[in-house]
Each structure stands twice: as structure tokens, then as C-alpha cells.
Coordinates of C-alpha atoms and ligand atoms in Angstrom, one line a residue:
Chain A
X1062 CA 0.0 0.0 0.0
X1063 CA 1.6 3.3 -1.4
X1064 CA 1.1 7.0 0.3
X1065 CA 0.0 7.7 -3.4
X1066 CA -3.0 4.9 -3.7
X1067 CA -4.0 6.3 -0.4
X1068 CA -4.6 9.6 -1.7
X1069 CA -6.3 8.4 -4.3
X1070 CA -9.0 6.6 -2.4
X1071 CA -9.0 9.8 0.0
X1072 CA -9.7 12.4 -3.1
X1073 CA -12.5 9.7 -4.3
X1074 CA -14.1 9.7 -0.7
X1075 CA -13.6 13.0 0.0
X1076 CA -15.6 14.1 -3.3
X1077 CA -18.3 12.1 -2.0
X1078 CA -19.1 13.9 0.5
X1079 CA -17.9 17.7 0.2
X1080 CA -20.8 18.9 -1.0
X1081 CA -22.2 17.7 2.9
X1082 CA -19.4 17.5 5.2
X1083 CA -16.9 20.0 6.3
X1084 CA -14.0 17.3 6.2
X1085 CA -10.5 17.9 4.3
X1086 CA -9.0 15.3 2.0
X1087 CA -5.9 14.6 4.7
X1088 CA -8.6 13.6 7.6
X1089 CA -10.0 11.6 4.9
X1090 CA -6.4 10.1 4.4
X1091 CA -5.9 10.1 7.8
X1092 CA -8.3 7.5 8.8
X1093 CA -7.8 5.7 6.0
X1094 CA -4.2 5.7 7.0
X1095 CA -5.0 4.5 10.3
X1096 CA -6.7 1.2 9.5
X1097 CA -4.5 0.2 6.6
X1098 CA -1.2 0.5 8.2
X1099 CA -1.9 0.4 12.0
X1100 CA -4.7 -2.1 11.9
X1101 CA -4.1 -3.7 8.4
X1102 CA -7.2 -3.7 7.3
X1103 CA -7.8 -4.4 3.4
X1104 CA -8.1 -1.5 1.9
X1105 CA -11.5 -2.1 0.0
X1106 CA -12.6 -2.4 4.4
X1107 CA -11.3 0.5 5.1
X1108 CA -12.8 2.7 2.2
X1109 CA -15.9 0.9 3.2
X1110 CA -15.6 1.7 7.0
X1111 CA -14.6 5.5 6.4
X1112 CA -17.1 5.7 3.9
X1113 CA -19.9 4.6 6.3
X1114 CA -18.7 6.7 9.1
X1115 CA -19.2 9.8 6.8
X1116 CA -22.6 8.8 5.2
X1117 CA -24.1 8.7 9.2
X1118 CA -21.8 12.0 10.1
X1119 CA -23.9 13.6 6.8
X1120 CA -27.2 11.5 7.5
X1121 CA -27.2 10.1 4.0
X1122 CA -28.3 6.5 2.5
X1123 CA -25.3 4.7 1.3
X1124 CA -27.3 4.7 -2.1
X1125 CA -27.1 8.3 -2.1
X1126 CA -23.3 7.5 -2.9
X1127 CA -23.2 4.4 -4.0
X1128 CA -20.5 4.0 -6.8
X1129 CA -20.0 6.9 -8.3
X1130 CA -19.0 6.6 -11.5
X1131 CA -19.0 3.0 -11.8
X1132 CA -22.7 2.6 -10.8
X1133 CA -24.7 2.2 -13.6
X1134 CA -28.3 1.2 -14.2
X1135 CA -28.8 -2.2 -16.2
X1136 CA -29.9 -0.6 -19.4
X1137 CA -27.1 1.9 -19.4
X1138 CA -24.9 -1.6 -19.8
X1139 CA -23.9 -1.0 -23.5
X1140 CA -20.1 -1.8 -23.7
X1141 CA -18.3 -4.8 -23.7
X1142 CA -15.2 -4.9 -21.0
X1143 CA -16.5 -2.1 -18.8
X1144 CA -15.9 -2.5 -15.0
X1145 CA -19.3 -1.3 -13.1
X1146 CA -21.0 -1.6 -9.8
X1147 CA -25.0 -2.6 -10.5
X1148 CA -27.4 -2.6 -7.3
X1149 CA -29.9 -5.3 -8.8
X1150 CA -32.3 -8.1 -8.0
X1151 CA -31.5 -11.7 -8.7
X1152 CA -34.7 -12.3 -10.6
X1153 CA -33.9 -15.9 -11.8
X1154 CA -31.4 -18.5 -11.2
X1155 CA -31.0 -21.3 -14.0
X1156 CA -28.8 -24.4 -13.6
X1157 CA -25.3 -23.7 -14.9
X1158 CA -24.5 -26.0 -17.9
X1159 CA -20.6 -26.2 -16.8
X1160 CA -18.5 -27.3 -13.9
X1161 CA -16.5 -23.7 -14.8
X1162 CA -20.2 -21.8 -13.6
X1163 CA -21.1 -21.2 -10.1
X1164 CA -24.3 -19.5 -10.7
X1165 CA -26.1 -18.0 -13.5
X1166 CA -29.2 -16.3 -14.3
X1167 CA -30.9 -12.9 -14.6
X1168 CA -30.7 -9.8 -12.7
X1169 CA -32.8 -6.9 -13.0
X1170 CA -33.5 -3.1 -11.7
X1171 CA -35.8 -0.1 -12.5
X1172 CA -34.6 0.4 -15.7
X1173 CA -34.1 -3.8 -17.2
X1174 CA -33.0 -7.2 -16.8
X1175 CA -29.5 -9.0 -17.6
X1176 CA -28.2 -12.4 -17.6
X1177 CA -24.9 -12.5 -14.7
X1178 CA -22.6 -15.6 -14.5
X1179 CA -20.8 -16.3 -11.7
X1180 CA -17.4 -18.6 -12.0
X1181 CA -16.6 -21.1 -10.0
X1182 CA -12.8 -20.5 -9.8
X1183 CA -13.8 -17.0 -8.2
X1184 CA -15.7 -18.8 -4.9
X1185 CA -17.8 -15.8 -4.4
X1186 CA -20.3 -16.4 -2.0
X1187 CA -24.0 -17.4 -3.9
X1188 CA -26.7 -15.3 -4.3
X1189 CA -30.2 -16.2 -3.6
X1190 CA -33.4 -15.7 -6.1
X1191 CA -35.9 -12.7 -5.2
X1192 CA -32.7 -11.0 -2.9
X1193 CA -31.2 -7.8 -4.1
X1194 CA -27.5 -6.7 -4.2
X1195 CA -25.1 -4.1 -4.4
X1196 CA -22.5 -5.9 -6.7
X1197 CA -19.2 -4.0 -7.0
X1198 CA -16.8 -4.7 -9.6
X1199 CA -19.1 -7.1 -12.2
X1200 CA -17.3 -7.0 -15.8
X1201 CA -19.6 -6.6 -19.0
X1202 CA -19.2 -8.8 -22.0
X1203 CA -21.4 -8.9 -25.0
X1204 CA -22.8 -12.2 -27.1
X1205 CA -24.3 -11.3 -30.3
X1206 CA -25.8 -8.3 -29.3
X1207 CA -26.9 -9.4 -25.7
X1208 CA -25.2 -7.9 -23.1
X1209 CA -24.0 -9.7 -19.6
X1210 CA -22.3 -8.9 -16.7
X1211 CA -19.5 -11.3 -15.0
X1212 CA -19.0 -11.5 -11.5
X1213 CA -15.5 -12.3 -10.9
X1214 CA -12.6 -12.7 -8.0
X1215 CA -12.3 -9.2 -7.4
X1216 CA -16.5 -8.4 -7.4
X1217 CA -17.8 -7.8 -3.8
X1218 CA -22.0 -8.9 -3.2
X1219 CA -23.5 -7.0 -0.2
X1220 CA -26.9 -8.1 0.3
X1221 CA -28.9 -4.7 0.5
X1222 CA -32.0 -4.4 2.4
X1223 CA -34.9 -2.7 0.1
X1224 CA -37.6 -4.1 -2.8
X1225 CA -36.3 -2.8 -6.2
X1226 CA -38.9 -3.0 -8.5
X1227 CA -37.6 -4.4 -11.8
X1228 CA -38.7 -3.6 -15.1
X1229 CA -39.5 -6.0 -17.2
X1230 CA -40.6 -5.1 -21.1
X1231 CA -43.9 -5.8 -21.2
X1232 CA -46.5 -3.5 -22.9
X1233 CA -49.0 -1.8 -20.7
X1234 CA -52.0 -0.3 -22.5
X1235 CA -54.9 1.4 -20.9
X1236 CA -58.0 2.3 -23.6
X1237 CA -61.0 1.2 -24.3
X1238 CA -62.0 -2.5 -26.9
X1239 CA -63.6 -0.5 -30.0
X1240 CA -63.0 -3.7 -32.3
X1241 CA -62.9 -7.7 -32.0
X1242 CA -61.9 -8.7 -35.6
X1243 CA -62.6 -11.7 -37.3
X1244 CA -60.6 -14.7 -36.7
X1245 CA -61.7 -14.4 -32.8
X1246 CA -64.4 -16.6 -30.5
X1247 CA -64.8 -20.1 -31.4
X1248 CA -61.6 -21.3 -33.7
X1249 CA -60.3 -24.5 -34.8
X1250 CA -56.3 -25.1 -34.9
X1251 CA -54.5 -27.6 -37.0
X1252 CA -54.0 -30.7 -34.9
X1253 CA -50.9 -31.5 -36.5
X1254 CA -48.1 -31.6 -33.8
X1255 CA -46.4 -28.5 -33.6
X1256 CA -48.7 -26.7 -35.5
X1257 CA -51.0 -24.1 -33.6
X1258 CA -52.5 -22.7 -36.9
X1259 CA -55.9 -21.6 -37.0
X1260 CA -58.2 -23.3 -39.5
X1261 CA -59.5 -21.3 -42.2
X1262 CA -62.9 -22.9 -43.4
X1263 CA -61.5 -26.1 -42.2
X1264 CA -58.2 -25.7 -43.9
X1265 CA -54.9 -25.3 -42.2
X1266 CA -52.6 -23.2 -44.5
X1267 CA -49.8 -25.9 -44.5
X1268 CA -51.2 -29.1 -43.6
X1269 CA -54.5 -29.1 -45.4
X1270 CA -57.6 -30.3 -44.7
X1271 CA -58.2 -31.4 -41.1
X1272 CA -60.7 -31.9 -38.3
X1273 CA -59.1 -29.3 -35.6
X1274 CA -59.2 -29.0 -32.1
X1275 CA -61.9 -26.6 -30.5
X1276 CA -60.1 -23.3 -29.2
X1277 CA -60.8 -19.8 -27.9
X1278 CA -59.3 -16.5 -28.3
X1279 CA -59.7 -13.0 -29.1
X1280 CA -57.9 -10.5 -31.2
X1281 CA -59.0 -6.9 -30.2
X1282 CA -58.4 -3.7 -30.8
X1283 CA -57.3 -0.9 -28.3
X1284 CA -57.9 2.8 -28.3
X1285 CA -57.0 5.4 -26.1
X1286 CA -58.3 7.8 -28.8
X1287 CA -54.6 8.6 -29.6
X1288 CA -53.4 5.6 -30.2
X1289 CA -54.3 1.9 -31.7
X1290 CA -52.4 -1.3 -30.1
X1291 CA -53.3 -4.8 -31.3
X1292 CA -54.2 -7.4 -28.8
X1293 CA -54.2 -10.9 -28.7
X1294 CA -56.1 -12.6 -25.8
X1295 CA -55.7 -16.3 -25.2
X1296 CA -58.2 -19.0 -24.5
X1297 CA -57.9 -18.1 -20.7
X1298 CA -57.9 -14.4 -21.0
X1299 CA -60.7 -15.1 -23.5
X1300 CA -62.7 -17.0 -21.0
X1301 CA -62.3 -15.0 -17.4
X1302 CA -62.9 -11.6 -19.4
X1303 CA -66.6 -12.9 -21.2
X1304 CA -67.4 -15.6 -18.3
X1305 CA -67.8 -17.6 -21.2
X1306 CA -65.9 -21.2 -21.5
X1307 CA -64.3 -23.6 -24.1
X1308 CA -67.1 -26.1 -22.9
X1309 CA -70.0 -23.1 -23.5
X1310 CA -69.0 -22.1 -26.3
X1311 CA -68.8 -25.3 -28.1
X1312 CA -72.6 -25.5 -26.8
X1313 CA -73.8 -22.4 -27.6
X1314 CA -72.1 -23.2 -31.3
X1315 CA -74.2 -26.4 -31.5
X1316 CA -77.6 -25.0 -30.5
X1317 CA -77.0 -22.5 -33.2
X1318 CA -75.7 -24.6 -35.6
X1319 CA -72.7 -21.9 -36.3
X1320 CA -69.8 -21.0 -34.2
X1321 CA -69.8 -17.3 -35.1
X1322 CA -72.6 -16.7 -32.2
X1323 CA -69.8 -16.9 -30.1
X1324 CA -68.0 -14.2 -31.5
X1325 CA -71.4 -12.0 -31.4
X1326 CA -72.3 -12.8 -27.4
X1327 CA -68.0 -11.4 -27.3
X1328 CA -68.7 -8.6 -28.7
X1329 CA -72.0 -7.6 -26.9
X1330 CA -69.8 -8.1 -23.9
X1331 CA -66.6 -6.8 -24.6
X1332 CA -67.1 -3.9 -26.7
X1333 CA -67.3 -0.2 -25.1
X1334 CA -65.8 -1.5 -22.3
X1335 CA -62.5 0.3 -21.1
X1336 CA -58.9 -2.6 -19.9
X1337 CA -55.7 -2.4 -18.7
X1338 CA -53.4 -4.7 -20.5
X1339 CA -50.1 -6.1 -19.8
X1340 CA -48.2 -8.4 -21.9
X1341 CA -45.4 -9.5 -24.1
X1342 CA -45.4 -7.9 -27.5
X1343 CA -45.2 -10.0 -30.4
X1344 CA -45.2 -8.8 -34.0
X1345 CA -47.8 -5.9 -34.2
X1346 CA -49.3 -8.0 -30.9
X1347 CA -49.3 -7.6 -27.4
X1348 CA -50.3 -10.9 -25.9
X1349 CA -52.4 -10.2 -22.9
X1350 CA -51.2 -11.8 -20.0
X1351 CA -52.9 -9.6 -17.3
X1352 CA -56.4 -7.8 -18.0
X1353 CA -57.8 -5.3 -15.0
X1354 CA -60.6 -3.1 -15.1
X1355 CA -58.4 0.6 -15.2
X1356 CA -58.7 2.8 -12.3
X1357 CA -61.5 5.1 -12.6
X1358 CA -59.4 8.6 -13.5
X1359 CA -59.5 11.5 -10.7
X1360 CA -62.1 13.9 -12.2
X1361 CA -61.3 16.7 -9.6
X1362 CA -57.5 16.7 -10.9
X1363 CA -59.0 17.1 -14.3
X1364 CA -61.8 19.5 -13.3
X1365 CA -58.9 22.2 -12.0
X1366 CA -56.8 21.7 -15.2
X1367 CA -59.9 22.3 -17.5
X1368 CA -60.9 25.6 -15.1
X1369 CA -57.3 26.6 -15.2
X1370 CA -56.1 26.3 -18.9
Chain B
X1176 CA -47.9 1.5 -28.1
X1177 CA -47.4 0.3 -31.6
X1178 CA -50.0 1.7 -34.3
X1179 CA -52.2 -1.3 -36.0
X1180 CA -50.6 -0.8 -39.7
X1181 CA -53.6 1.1 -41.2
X1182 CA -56.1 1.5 -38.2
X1183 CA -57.6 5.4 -37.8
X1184 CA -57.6 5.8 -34.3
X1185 CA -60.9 6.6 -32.2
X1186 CA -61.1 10.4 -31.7
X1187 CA -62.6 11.2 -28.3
X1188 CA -64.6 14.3 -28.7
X1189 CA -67.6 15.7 -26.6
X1190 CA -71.2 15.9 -28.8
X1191 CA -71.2 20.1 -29.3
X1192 CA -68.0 19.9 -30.7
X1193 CA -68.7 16.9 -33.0
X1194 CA -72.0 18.3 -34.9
X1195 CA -69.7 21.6 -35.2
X1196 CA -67.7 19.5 -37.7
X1197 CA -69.4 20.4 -40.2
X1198 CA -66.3 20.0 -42.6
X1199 CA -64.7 17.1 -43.9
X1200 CA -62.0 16.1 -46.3
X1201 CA -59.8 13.5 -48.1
X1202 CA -56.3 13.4 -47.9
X1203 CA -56.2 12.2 -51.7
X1204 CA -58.4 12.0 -54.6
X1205 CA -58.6 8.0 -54.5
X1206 CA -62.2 7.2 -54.2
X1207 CA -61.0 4.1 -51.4
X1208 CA -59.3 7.3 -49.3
X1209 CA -60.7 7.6 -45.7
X1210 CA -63.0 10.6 -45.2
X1211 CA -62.0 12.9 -42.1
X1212 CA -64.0 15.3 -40.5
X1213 CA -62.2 18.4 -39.1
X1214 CA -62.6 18.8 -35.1
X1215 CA -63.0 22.8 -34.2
X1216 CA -60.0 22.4 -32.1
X1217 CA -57.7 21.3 -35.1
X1218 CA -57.9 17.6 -35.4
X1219 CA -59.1 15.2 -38.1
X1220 CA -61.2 12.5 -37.0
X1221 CA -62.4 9.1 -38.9
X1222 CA -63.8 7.4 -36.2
X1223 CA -64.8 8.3 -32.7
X1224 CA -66.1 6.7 -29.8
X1225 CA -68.3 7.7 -27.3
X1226 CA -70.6 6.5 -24.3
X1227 CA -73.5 8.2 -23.2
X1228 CA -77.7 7.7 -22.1
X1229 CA -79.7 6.9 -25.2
X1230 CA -82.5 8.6 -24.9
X1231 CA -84.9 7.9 -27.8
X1232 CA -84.7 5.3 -30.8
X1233 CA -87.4 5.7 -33.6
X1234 CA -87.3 4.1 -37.5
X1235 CA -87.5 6.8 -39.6
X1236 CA -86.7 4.8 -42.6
X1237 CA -89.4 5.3 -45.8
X1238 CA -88.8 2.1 -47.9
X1239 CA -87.0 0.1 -45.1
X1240 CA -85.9 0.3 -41.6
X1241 CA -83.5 3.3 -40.8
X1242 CA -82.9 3.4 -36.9
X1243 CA -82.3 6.9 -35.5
X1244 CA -80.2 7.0 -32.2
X1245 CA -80.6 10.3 -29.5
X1246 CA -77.2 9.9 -27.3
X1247 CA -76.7 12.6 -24.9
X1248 CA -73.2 13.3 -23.0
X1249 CA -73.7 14.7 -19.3
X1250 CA -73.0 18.4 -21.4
X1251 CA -76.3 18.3 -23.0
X1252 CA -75.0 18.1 -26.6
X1253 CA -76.5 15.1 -28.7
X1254 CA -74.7 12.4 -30.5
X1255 CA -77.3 11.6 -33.9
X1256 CA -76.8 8.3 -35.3
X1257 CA -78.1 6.6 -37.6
X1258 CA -78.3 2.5 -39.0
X1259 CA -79.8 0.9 -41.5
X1260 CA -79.5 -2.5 -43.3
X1261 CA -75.5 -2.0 -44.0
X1262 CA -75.1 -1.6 -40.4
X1263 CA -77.3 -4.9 -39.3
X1264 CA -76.0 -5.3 -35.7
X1265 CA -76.2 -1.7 -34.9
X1266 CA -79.6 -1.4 -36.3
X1267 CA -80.7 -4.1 -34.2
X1268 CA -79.5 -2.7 -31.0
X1269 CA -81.8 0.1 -31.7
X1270 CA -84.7 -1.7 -32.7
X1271 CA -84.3 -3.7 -29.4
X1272 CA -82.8 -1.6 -27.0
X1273 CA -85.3 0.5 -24.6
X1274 CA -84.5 4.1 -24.0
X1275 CA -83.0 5.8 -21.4
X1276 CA -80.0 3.1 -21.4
X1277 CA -75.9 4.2 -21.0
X1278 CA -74.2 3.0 -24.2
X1279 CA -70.8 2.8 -26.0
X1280 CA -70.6 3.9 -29.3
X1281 CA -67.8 3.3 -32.4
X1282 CA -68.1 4.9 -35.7
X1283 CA -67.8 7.2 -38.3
X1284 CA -68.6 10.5 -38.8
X1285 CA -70.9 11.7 -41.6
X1286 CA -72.4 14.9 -42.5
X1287 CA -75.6 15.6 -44.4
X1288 CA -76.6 18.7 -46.3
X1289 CA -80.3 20.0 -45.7
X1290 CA -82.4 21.8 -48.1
X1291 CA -81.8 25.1 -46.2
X1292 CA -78.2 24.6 -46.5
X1293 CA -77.5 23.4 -42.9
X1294 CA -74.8 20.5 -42.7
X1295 CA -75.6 18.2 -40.3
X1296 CA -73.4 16.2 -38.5
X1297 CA -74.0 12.4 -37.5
X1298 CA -72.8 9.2 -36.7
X1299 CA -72.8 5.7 -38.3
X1300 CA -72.1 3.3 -35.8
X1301 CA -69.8 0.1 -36.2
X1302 CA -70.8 -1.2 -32.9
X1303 CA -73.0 0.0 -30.1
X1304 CA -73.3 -1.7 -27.0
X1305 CA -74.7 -1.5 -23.3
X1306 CA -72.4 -0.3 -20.7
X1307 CA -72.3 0.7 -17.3
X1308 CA -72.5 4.4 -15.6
X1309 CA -68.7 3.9 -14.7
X1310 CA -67.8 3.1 -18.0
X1311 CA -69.6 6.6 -18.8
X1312 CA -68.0 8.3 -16.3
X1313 CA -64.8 6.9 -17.3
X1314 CA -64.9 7.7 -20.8
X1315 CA -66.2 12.0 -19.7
X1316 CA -62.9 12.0 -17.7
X1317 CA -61.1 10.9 -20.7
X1318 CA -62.5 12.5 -23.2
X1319 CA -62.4 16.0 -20.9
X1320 CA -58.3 15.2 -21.0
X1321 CA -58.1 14.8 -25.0
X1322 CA -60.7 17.9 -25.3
X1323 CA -57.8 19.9 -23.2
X1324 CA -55.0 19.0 -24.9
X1325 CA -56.5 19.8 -28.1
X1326 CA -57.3 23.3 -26.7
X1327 CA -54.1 23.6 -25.5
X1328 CA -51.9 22.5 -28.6
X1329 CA -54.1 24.7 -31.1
X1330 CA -52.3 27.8 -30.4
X1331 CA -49.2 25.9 -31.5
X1332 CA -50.2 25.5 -34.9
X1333 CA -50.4 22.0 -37.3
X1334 CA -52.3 21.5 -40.0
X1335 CA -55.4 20.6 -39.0
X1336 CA -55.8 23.7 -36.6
X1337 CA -54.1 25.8 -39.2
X1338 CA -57.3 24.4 -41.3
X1339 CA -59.5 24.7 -38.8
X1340 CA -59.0 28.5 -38.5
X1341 CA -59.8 28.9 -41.9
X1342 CA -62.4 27.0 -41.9
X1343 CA -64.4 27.6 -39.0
X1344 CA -64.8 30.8 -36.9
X1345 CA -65.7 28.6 -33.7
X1346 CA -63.2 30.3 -30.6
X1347 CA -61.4 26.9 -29.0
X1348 CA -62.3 28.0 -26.0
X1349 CA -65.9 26.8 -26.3
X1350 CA -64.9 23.6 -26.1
X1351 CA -62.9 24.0 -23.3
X1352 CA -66.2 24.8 -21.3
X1353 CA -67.8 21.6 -22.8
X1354 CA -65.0 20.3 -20.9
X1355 CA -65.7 22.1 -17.9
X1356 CA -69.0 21.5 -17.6
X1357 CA -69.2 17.7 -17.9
X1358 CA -66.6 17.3 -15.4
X1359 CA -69.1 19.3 -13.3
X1360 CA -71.6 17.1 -14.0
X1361 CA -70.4 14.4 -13.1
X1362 CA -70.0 15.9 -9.3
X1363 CA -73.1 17.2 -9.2
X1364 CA -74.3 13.3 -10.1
X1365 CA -72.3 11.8 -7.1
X1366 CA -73.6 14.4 -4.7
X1367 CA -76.6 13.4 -5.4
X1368 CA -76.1 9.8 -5.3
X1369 CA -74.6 10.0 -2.0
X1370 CA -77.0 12.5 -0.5
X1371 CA -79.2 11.6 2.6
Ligands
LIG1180 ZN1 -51.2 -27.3 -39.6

């Protein structure tokens, strides 16, 4: 340990916190001083420990601080080779396929997720699903395109005590069903295996002629009155949003004699009505995977605006 | 959100301002182009959608039926539509439906001139269907927040409210108290409702 690396670590500390604290960069270095060479503390300790005892002297979060520079947010990870610190939830663990991996899976925070290995050479401590950690020193590397971050020998894992709520890239669409187009209600899809076509007067586009398997589903349209989205709603969206099941249907097509009074009682239903949709998007899709009636908006708020304008 | 490829979105627009859009317009001479009428507040609009209380249905068709729909917003203005045998389902629904009744409302707009030179301003409905007061309350909120920031982007210019001055000599802020007062209306409604 050089005088010079101590300064270094002193300058970085001390620009921490001199917008807060009336502290010069020698006390700074002093301290550190103190519990490298008199108690021999590893240095990364003793920045921590002098750290902390500043954050309580200034009564700030140690997230206030955190990193610096080197924090970044998951979806500022761009760059292969780059040395950050990411505070980020362990959103999924996988089993490693090699003796060389530790641990792998996804992290995620506010702003994404990313897949992390951890290598078994490094022995870092594990990480447990659902916890979130500060992770200092991960290294980014980049796969076609897809970008990961490497925990290594030298990366430190503090569990940190808070919910992070990570972003995932669904869709989310508030607006109100103005259209069910055709191709929705009571359907028949290819019963070939691996095919999920939908029959077209009994036909499947690649396989031909066929007897198909009963199937429901909806493909909607949403408006906000600014915007249109697409929506796709499977069989189960289809059947807790009209009350009306595979089994129902399939009766209510037999006592007519023709499936498309399915797709009318849908619409009598459906249509007018205002959702909240969140989902995967797919093509010009978003697959609905969670349907809510939207909160009823604050007409006061609105009522002031409109007087005020 | 990601724009259905050729889809014209739903303009949300109270009645008074709707049968003031008296003017309408293609963006090309191709027969297939979609007809717009020009909002007072500088928008173009192919379709709209709107819930309110249907208040009277009558068949004033001559030759065949012709369903006339009254559907008043909480402003007082009047939605006029209008179905006949090319709009069977809609047609139905006012054959069948009994009057006062909140509906929902998709369509187009379409204007009509009368012999005393008077362009009327109407709807024909691709869908109408039964909804609840909530989902009427829902869609004045809403509808009050696009009115607004229509008002409020005219002054900046585009197109359509570039057009619309020329057009019309209708002051934006009319349509701001629209606004105003069915956002009123809906508290006067829930003081009552929770009254002793
Ligand atoms: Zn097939």
C-alpha cells in the first residue's frame, strides 16, 4: 500500500461527500491511514468503513453515494469490457451447464434485466433468487448483441435491504375495446403436432384439410383515442374476461348450428368497455397476460386543469 | 404502443364539438381514401367513440328500416346516429334496445346537407353496445383530458388547426367549457347519489 493509492481513495471519498461535510482530504487520508497501516485492514474495508462513518456524520443512504461513476443502471450496460457496480435483484437463477459456472441467471432493476454468470474459480459467496444486491466490480461482456455482466474474483456482493422493482418489457396499454376482428371466439387449430394454426374454413394453410381442435381466443383492438395497439387474448384471457368457456362455447355453437354466435355474445360483452393490459409484444401484438378493469381517473385533478387552462 | 398498420384511431370528442364538424376532407383524390371530418380544435377524425344515455330510438326509414339513435353526453350536446340495413347489428341494437339506457358507441362521422343549407353532423355506428355508468364516467374523464390538450396544442399551430382556423370561426375556448362542464356534472351526479 503506497502514500500515493491512499490519496487516491482519499480524493474519491472526499468528493463524496464535500458537498455535505466540512472534512478535508488529509482527515480523509488520515483515517484511512490509520486502518490500513496500524490495523491492516484491506483497503477495499477501510474505504468501506470510512465511507460509512461519513454517510451517518452527513445523515445520508449509502445509495445516495453508491458507486459513483461506476454505478450504472442495467440498461445503461452497453459496452463490452467495462468494470461497473449494479445494485440489482436476482430475478432468476438457472442451472449452470458447466462445472467452470457457479451461478447464472438474470438480474434486473428499474430500468431492465441481464443475464450474470458467476465462475466457480472466483468462490464468491451465492446469491439467492428474489434478494437484491449491491455488486461491485461485475465486468460486461457482450454475445451477439446481448449484453451480460461477469462476477468475478475481485466483485464484492453486499446483500442490500430494500424491494427494487424491476422492469421487465412488457407492454402496458390502458383504452377502451372498440374492435374484435374476425378470426376471434370459437376457432379450430391444426391438430398437427407442432402446429397451432388456426383453420380457415377447415383448412390449415400448411397441412390441409383437417378436423381441428376446438379453441378460444380474441384478437382486439385498443384505443386510447390517440393511439391503436393490437391485442391478442388467449383461450384463458378469453374465458375469465366474457365468463364464457371452451365447454359453453362449443354449446352455444351447436344450438346455433354456427360457431360465429360466439364471436357476437364477445362482442355484446366486450365492446365499449375500457382494460388495462399487460403483456409481451409480439409482431404488431401484445399478448395479454394480465387484464384489470383501469382505475376510474380523478375527475377533480381534471376538473382544475380544465378551469385553469 | 405500436399503431395497428392502417387502423384510424378513435377520436374522443364531446357531442357540441362533433355536430360543429361540419367539414370534412380526403387526404387524396382516391375514391378508397378515408374521409375525415375536421374537429373545431384542429384535429381530423375518422372514427370516434363515445358513451353516453340513449334517450330515444325511432325508424324513420321510408322504404326500409332506418334506426335513429338520440345519445346525450352529461353536457347536454346530442350524438345523432343513424343505422340501417349495411349496419345490421347496430340497427338491431336500436330496434331492441329501450331508451333511457348508458351505451358505448364506435363509428364514423358523416355529415348531411339539408335543403336550407344546414350541414348536419351524425354518426354511423360500427358497434353500439350496453355499458355501465362507470364506464360513462370513465370515458367523460377521458374524453375532458383529450378535449384539453386539443385546446391547449391549437395555439401551436399544425395542419389541421391551421385548417380549422380557416375553416371555421368557432373560438377553442368553447370547447374548453364543454370540458368544464361535464366534469361538473359528473360531481353534481355523485352528490346526489350519495346524498341523505
Ligand atoms: Zn397445420
Amino acid at each position: 500500500m503506497t502514500e500515493t493509492d491512499l490519496h487516491t481513495e482519499a480524493v474519491e471519498i472526499h468528493d463524496q461527500f464535500a458537498d455535505q461535510l466540512d472534512v478535508t482530504v488529509d482527515e480523509v487520508s488520515e483515517r484511512l491511514d490509520t486502518l490500513v497501516n496500524e490495523y491492516k485492514v484491506p483497503l477495499s474495508e477501510a474505504r468501506r468503513s470510512v465511507t460509512n462513518t461519513y454517510l451517518d456524520e452527513a445523515g445520508m443512504d449509502r445509495d445516495d453515494v453508491a458507486g459513483g461513476d461506476q454505478h450504472v443502471s442495467i440498461t445503461d450496460i452497453d459496452t463490452p469490457e467495462q468494470w461497473v457496480d449494479v445494485t440489482a435483484k436476482v430475478v432468476e437463477l438457472r442451472n449452470p451447464d458447466s462445472d467452470a459456472i457457479a451461478q447464472a441467471g438474470t438480474l434486473g432493476d428499474e430500468t431492465g434485466t441481464i443475464a450474470f454468470v458467476s465462475w466457480s474459480k472466483s468462490e464468491l459467496p451465492r446469491v439467492e433468487e428474489d434478494a437484491v444486491y449491491r455488486l461491485g466490480n461485475v465486468v460486461t461482456d457482450e454475445y451477439e448483441g446481448q449484453f451480460s455482466v461477469k462476477l468475478n474474483s475481485t466483485t464484492t456482493i453486499e446483500q442490500v435491504d430494500r424491494e427494487l422493482e424491476v422492469s421487465n418489457d412488457d407492454a402496458e396499454i390502458t383504452g377502451a375495446l372498440v374492435d374484435i376482428q374476425s378470426g376471434s371466439g370459437l376457432i379450430k387449430r391444426c391438430p398437427e403436432e407442432d402446429c397451432t394454426r388456426v383453420l380457415q374454413n377447415g383448412r390449415c394453410a400448411e397441412h390441409g384439410e383437417g378436423d381441428g381442435e376446438f379453441d378460444l381466443r380474441i384478437k382486439g383492438v385498443i384505443d386510447d383515442g390517440t393511439t391503436v395497439q393490437d391485442v391478442i387474448f388467449d383461450r384463458e384471457m378469453t374465458e375469465s374476461l366474457t365468463g364464457i368457456s371452451l365447454e359453453k362455447a362449443q354449446e352455444m355453437a351447436m344450438d346455433a348450428l354456427d360457431t360465429s354466435v360466439v364471436a357476437e355474445e364477445m362482442n355484446e360483452r366486450l365492446l365499449g368497455q375500457y382494460y388495462h393490459v399487460t403483456g409481451p409484444n409480439f409482431n404488431r401484438y401484445v399478448l395479454a397476460d394480465e387484464v384489470t378493469e383501469p382505475e376510474q381517473p380523478d375527475h377533480e385533478a381534471m376538473l382544475i386543469k380544465a378551469r385553469s387552462i | 404502443m405500436s399503431n395497428s398498420a392502417t387502423r384510424e384511431v378513435a377520436r374522443r370528442v364531446f357531442a357540441r364539438e362533433f355536430n360543429d364538424a361540419t367539414y370534412t376532407f380526403k387526404e387524396s383524390d382516391d375514391e378508397l381514401a378515408p374521409r375525415y371530418a375536421l374537429l373545431p380544435t384542429g384535429k381530423r377524425a375518422n372514427r370516434v367513440f363515445f358513451v353516453g344515455t340513449l334517450t330515444e330510438t325511432e325508424d324513420v326509414g321510408q322504404d326500409s328500416e332506418y334506426w335513429q339513435g338520440r345519445i346525450v353526453d352529461p353536457d347536454g350536446g346530442t350524438f345523432f346516429t343513424y343505422a340501417g340495413q349495411y349496419q345490421p347489428d347496430a340497427a338491431s341494437m336500436l330496434r331492441e334496445l329501450e331508451a333511457p339506457e348508458y351505451v358505448a358507441v364506435v363509428g364514423k362521422p358523416r355529415t348531411f346537407e339539408a335543403d336550407d343549407g344546414e350541414v348536419n353532423v351524425s354518426v354511423r355506428p360500427e358497434s353500439i353496445t350496453v355499458v355501465d355508468e362507470s364506464t360513462r364516467n370513465y370515458w367523460v374523464v377521458e374524453t375532458a383530458e383529450r378535449t384539453l390538450d386539443r385546446v391547449e396544442q391549437f395555439e401551436n399551430g399544425g395542419e389541421y388547426a391551421q385548417l380549422a382556423r380557416e375553416e371555421y370561426d368557432l373560438p377553442v375556448e368553447n370547447y374548453r367549457r364543454v370540458a368544464v362542464e361535464a366534469l361538473e356534472s359528473l360531481d353534481t351526479e355523485q352528490a346526489e347519489s350519495t346524498a341523505p
